[in-house]
Coordinates of C-alpha atoms and ligand atoms in Angstrom, one line a residue:
M820 CA 0.0 0.1 0.0
A821 CA 1.1 3.7 -0.7
S822 CA 0.0 6.8 0.6
A823 CA 0.3 10.6 0.0
P824 CA -0.7 13.9 1.7
A825 CA -2.7 16.7 0.8
K826 CA -1.6 20.2 0.1
T827 CA -2.0 23.9 0.5
I828 CA -0.6 26.7 -1.8
L829 CA 0.8 29.4 0.4
F830 CA 1.4 31.7 -2.4
G831 CA 1.7 31.9 -6.2
E832 CA -1.1 29.6 -7.5
H833 CA -2.1 30.3 -11.3
A834 CA 0.8 32.4 -11.8
V835 CA 2.9 29.4 -11.3
V836 CA 1.3 28.0 -14.6
Y837 CA 3.2 30.9 -16.4
G838 CA 6.6 30.1 -14.8
E839 CA 6.3 32.3 -11.7
P840 CA 7.5 30.8 -8.3
S841 CA 4.9 29.3 -5.8
I842 CA 5.2 28.1 -2.3
A843 CA 3.2 25.2 -1.2
C844 CA 3.3 22.8 2.0
A845 CA 2.0 19.1 2.5
I846 CA -0.7 18.8 5.1
D847 CA -1.5 15.8 7.3
L848 CA -4.5 14.6 5.4
R849 CA -3.9 11.5 3.4
T850 CA -4.8 9.3 0.4
K851 CA -4.2 5.6 0.7
A852 CA -3.8 3.4 -2.5
K853 CA -4.0 -0.5 -2.0
I854 CA -3.1 -2.8 -4.7
S855 CA -3.9 -6.4 -4.7
K856 CA -4.0 -9.2 -7.3
S857 CA -7.0 -9.7 -9.5
D858 CA -8.2 -11.3 -12.6
K859 CA -9.1 -7.7 -14.2
I860 CA -8.3 -4.1 -13.6
E861 CA -10.7 -2.8 -11.0
I862 CA -11.0 0.4 -8.9
K863 CA -12.8 0.3 -5.3
S864 CA -13.4 3.7 -3.9
R865 CA -16.1 5.3 -1.9
D866 CA -14.3 8.9 -1.8
V867 CA -13.5 9.4 -5.4
I868 CA -16.6 7.6 -7.1
K869 CA -19.5 9.4 -5.6
T870 CA -21.6 6.5 -4.4
D871 CA -23.0 5.5 -1.2
V872 CA -21.7 2.1 -1.3
D873 CA -18.0 1.0 -2.4
A874 CA -18.1 1.3 -6.1
I875 CA -16.5 -1.4 -8.1
L876 CA -15.8 -0.7 -12.0
D877 CA -14.1 -2.7 -14.5
R878 CA -11.8 -0.8 -17.1
E879 CA -14.3 -0.8 -19.8
N880 CA -16.9 1.0 -17.8
M881 CA -14.3 3.5 -16.4
R882 CA -13.3 5.4 -19.3
N883 CA -16.8 7.6 -19.1
K884 CA -16.5 8.5 -15.4
S885 CA -14.8 11.7 -15.4
E886 CA -13.7 11.8 -11.9
L887 CA -11.6 8.5 -12.6
R888 CA -9.6 10.4 -15.4
Y889 CA -6.7 11.1 -12.9
I890 CA -6.6 7.5 -11.8
L891 CA -6.8 6.0 -15.1
T892 CA -4.3 8.1 -16.7
A893 CA -2.0 7.4 -13.9
I894 CA -2.4 3.7 -14.3
D895 CA -1.7 4.1 -18.2
K896 CA 1.2 6.3 -17.7
T897 CA 2.7 3.9 -15.2
F898 CA 2.3 0.9 -17.4
E899 CA 3.9 2.8 -20.3
K900 CA 7.0 4.0 -18.2
I901 CA 7.5 0.6 -16.7
G902 CA 6.6 -1.2 -20.0
K903 CA 4.6 -3.7 -18.4
E904 CA 0.9 -4.5 -17.7
K905 CA -1.0 -6.8 -15.2
N906 CA -4.4 -7.0 -13.7
F907 CA -5.0 -5.7 -10.3
S908 CA -7.5 -4.5 -8.0
L909 CA -6.9 -0.8 -6.7
E910 CA -8.6 0.4 -3.7
I911 CA -8.5 4.1 -2.7
D912 CA -9.2 5.2 0.7
S913 CA -8.9 9.1 1.3
N914 CA -9.9 11.7 3.8
I915 CA -8.9 14.6 1.9
P916 CA -11.9 16.5 0.7
V917 CA -12.5 16.1 -2.9
G918 CA -12.0 19.1 -5.4
V919 CA -11.7 22.0 -3.0
G920 CA -8.3 22.9 -3.7
L921 CA -6.3 20.5 -1.2
G922 CA -4.6 18.4 -3.8
S923 CA -7.0 15.5 -3.7
S924 CA -6.2 14.6 -7.3
A925 CA -2.4 14.9 -7.2
S926 CA -2.6 12.9 -4.0
V927 CA -4.4 10.0 -5.4
V928 CA -2.3 10.0 -8.7
A929 CA 1.0 9.9 -6.7
S930 CA -0.2 7.3 -4.1
T931 CA -1.6 5.1 -7.2
I932 CA 1.8 5.5 -9.2
C933 CA 3.8 4.5 -6.1
A934 CA 1.7 1.4 -5.2
L935 CA 1.5 0.3 -8.9
S936 CA 5.0 0.5 -9.6
N937 CA 6.0 -1.5 -6.5
F938 CA 3.1 -4.1 -7.4
L939 CA 4.7 -4.4 -10.8
K940 CA 8.2 -5.0 -8.8
E941 CA 9.8 -1.9 -10.4
P942 CA 9.5 0.7 -7.8
L943 CA 10.0 4.3 -9.1
E944 CA 11.9 6.8 -7.2
I945 CA 10.3 9.9 -5.6
K946 CA 11.7 12.0 -8.6
E947 CA 10.2 9.8 -11.2
I948 CA 6.8 9.6 -9.4
S949 CA 6.7 13.4 -9.1
E950 CA 7.5 13.8 -12.8
L951 CA 5.2 11.2 -13.8
A952 CA 2.2 12.7 -11.6
Y953 CA 3.0 15.9 -13.3
E954 CA 2.5 14.5 -16.7
V955 CA -0.8 13.0 -15.8
E956 CA -2.1 16.4 -14.4
L957 CA -1.0 18.0 -17.7
E958 CA -2.7 15.4 -19.7
V959 CA -6.0 15.8 -17.8
Q960 CA -6.2 19.4 -16.9
G961 CA -4.7 20.6 -20.2
A962 CA -2.2 22.9 -18.3
A963 CA -0.8 22.5 -15.0
S964 CA 2.3 23.3 -13.1
R965 CA 4.5 21.1 -10.8
I966 CA 3.4 22.6 -7.7
D967 CA 0.8 20.2 -6.6
T968 CA 2.4 16.8 -7.7
S969 CA 5.8 18.1 -6.3
V970 CA 4.5 19.0 -2.9
V971 CA 2.4 15.7 -2.4
T972 CA 5.4 13.5 -3.4
Y973 CA 8.2 15.3 -1.5
G974 CA 6.1 16.5 1.5
G975 CA 7.0 19.5 3.7
G976 CA 7.5 22.9 2.0
I977 CA 8.2 23.3 -1.7
L978 CA 9.2 26.2 -3.8
V979 CA 8.5 25.5 -7.5
K980 CA 9.5 27.7 -10.5
G981 CA 9.1 26.0 -14.0
S982 CA 10.8 22.4 -13.6
D983 CA 12.9 23.7 -10.6
V984 CA 11.6 22.2 -7.5
R985 CA 13.4 23.1 -4.0
L986 CA 12.5 21.9 -0.6
I987 CA 11.9 24.8 1.9
D988 CA 11.4 24.9 5.7
V989 CA 7.6 26.0 6.1
N990 CA 6.1 25.4 9.4
L991 CA 3.0 27.5 9.7
P992 CA 0.1 26.4 11.5
L993 CA -2.8 27.6 9.2
V994 CA -6.5 27.4 9.4
I995 CA -8.4 26.0 6.4
G996 CA -11.8 27.1 5.7
N997 CA -13.8 25.0 3.3
T998 CA -16.5 26.6 1.1
G999 CA -17.6 22.9 0.2
I1000 CA -18.3 24.1 -3.4
K1001 CA -16.1 22.2 -5.9
G1002 CA -13.9 23.9 -8.5
D1003 CA -12.6 22.4 -11.9
T1004 CA -8.8 22.9 -12.0
G1005 CA -8.7 22.8 -15.7
K1006 CA -11.6 25.1 -16.2
L1007 CA -10.3 27.9 -13.9
V1008 CA -6.7 27.7 -15.6
S1009 CA -8.5 28.1 -19.0
M1010 CA -10.4 31.0 -17.6
V1011 CA -7.2 32.8 -16.4
R1012 CA -5.5 32.1 -19.8
E1013 CA -8.7 33.5 -21.6
R1014 CA -8.6 36.7 -19.4
R1015 CA -5.0 37.2 -19.9
E1016 CA -5.6 36.7 -23.9
R1017 CA -8.1 39.4 -23.8
N1018 CA -5.9 41.7 -21.7
P1019 CA -2.5 40.8 -22.0
E1020 CA -0.6 43.9 -20.6
I1021 CA -2.8 44.1 -17.6
I1022 CA -2.9 40.4 -16.6
D1023 CA 0.9 39.8 -17.4
R1024 CA 1.7 42.4 -14.7
I1025 CA -0.5 41.0 -12.1
I1026 CA 0.9 37.5 -12.7
A1027 CA 4.5 39.0 -12.3
S1028 CA 3.4 40.7 -9.0
I1029 CA 1.9 37.6 -7.8
G1030 CA 5.7 36.0 -8.5
N1031 CA 7.2 39.0 -6.6
I1032 CA 4.9 38.5 -3.7
T1033 CA 6.1 34.9 -3.7
L1034 CA 9.7 35.7 -3.6
K1035 CA 9.1 38.3 -0.8
A1036 CA 7.1 35.9 1.0
L1037 CA 10.0 33.4 0.8
D1038 CA 12.4 36.0 2.7
A1039 CA 9.7 36.6 5.3
L1040 CA 9.3 32.8 5.9
K1041 CA 12.9 32.6 6.6
N1042 CA 12.8 35.9 8.7
K1043 CA 9.7 34.6 10.5
D1044 CA 8.4 38.1 9.8
H1045 CA 4.8 37.0 10.9
N1046 CA 2.9 40.3 9.8
K1047 CA 4.7 40.5 6.5
I1048 CA 3.6 36.9 5.8
G1049 CA 0.0 37.8 6.6
E1050 CA 0.2 41.1 4.6
L1051 CA 1.5 39.3 1.4
M1052 CA -1.3 36.7 1.8
D1053 CA -3.7 39.5 1.9
I1054 CA -2.2 41.1 -1.3
N1055 CA -2.1 37.8 -2.9
H1056 CA -5.7 37.1 -2.6
G1057 CA -6.6 40.6 -4.0
L1058 CA -4.7 39.7 -7.1
L1059 CA -6.4 36.3 -7.5
D1060 CA -9.6 38.1 -7.3
S1061 CA -8.6 40.3 -10.3
L1062 CA -7.8 37.0 -12.2
G1063 CA -11.4 36.0 -11.7
V1064 CA -11.2 32.8 -9.5
V1065 CA -12.4 34.2 -6.3
T1066 CA -16.1 33.5 -5.3
R1067 CA -18.5 35.3 -3.0
E1068 CA -18.1 32.3 -0.5
L1069 CA -14.1 32.4 -0.6
S1070 CA -14.4 36.2 0.1
E1071 CA -16.9 35.8 2.9
L1072 CA -14.3 33.4 4.7
V1073 CA -11.4 35.3 3.9
H1074 CA -13.1 38.5 5.7
L1075 CA -14.2 36.4 8.5
A1076 CA -10.8 35.0 9.0
R1077 CA -9.5 38.6 9.2
R1078 CA -12.3 39.8 11.5
E1079 CA -11.2 37.1 14.1
G1080 CA -7.5 38.6 14.0
S1081 CA -5.8 36.9 11.2
L1082 CA -2.6 38.5 10.2
G1083 CA -3.5 37.4 6.6
A1084 CA -5.9 35.3 4.7
K1085 CA -6.2 34.1 0.9
M1086 CA -7.9 31.6 -1.2
T1087 CA -5.9 28.5 -1.8
G1088 CA -5.7 26.4 -5.0
A1089 CA -7.5 26.8 -8.1
G1090 CA -10.4 28.8 -6.8
G1091 CA -13.9 28.9 -8.2
G1092 CA -15.0 27.5 -4.8
G1093 CA -12.7 25.3 -2.5
C1094 CA -10.8 26.5 0.4
I1095 CA -9.1 29.5 2.0
I1096 CA -6.1 29.6 4.4
A1097 CA -5.9 32.0 7.1
Y1098 CA -2.4 32.8 9.3
A1099 CA -3.8 33.7 12.7
P1100 CA -0.9 32.7 15.2
G1101 CA -2.5 32.5 18.7
K1102 CA -6.0 32.9 17.4
E1103 CA -6.6 29.7 15.2
N1104 CA -9.6 28.5 17.4
N1105 CA -11.3 31.8 17.1
V1106 CA -11.0 31.8 13.3
V1107 CA -12.1 28.0 13.1
K1108 CA -15.4 28.7 15.4
A1109 CA -16.4 31.9 13.3
I1110 CA -16.1 29.9 10.0
R1111 CA -18.1 26.9 11.4
E1112 CA -20.8 29.4 12.7
A1113 CA -21.2 30.8 9.4
G1114 CA -22.0 27.3 8.2
Y1115 CA -18.8 26.2 6.5
S1116 CA -16.2 23.5 7.8
S1117 CA -13.1 24.5 9.0
F1118 CA -10.0 23.0 10.9
I1119 CA -6.3 23.7 12.0
S1120 CA -3.8 22.1 9.5
S1121 CA -0.5 20.6 10.5
I1122 CA 2.3 20.1 8.0
S1123 CA 3.1 16.6 6.8
K1124 CA 6.8 16.3 6.6
E1125 CA 6.4 13.2 4.5
G1126 CA 5.2 12.9 1.0
V1127 CA 4.3 9.8 -1.1
R1128 CA 5.5 6.5 0.9
L1129 CA 5.1 2.9 0.9
E1130 CA 3.1 1.8 4.0
Ligands
MEV150 C1 -4.0 24.3 -8.6 O1 -4.0 23.8 -7.3 C2 -2.9 25.3 -8.8 C3 -3.1 26.1 -10.2 O2 -2.1 27.0 -10.1 C4 -2.9 25.0 -11.3 C5 -1.5 24.4 -11.5 O3 -0.4 25.0 -11.0 O4 -1.3 23.4 -11.9 C6 -4.3 26.7 -10.2

C-alpha cells in the first residue's frame, strides 16, 4: 500500500502556470492506495467515485467516469513508463475533501503510481513519481504546473518555479476554511488564460506581481516576519480576485478570518469554490469557530513532513 498527503498553496497559484514561483506545503490528510492481485483491472473507492456504497468498476466502464480520469491516466502512464501491464484491484481510501483545492487529485495520482510501480516490482523513485504525476495532471487538465504533484510527492514545504523544485522550511499552523463548493482546476486555468489573452498587458503584470509576492514571502518565511507573511497573503488574495477565480463564499471566509484577528488570509488552490487559508498565530481557534458558525467547515492544519510513501 502507498499513501500521499494533501497540500495547501501558500503563495503563487495560477501565476505558477506561467513560470512564476509558488510556495506550497503538504498537510496531514492522506490518500491511501492499496493494490492486490485480480483477474481484471478494477478500482474500488467510496471517496473518489461518489456512491453510497463502495463502487467497483472494471476498466471498460471506467473511461466515461470523468472523476476517474486522473486515476486511469496514472495507471496508463505507469504501465507505459515501466513497459509492463498486469491486472490488479486498486482500493482508494482518502480523508482529503475532493475538488476543493487541497490536492486530492495529485495525492490520488502520486499514491496510485507509487503503489502500482511496486506491485509491478519496478518501484519508481520519488523524482520519477513526481514527474510522472505531473505528466498525468498536464494530460487531464490541459495545463498544469509542478506545484501540486511536487508537494504531495516530496512532502514538507516546496518552492516551484518552472521545472525547478526546491525543498524549503515552512512550518506555519494554518486555518483551513472550506466553502464545500467544488472548482474544476482545468476550467479555472483556462479562464485565467482567456482573461490574459483579452488583456495581456494588464494580466501579465498581475501574474508578475504574484511572482514578486512569492519571492518576498520566501524572505518573510525565513525571517519569521509574521506580519509580512500575513500582509503578503492579503495582497496575493486581491490579485487572485482580479484574475477572476475568487467567489463570494471565498471572500466571505477570508473576511471572517480577518475579522477574527488573522494576520492574513487568502484563497488557496485553483479557486472557483474550494478553500481559504488563514494565518492567525494564537487565534486559530477563534477563526475556526467563526467559520463553522457561518455554516462552513474549518480545521487547523499541520504540516506533513512526509510525501508519498509505501506503508
Ligand atoms: C492548483 O492547485 C494550482 C494551479 O496553479 C494550477 C497548477 O499550478 O497546475 C491553479
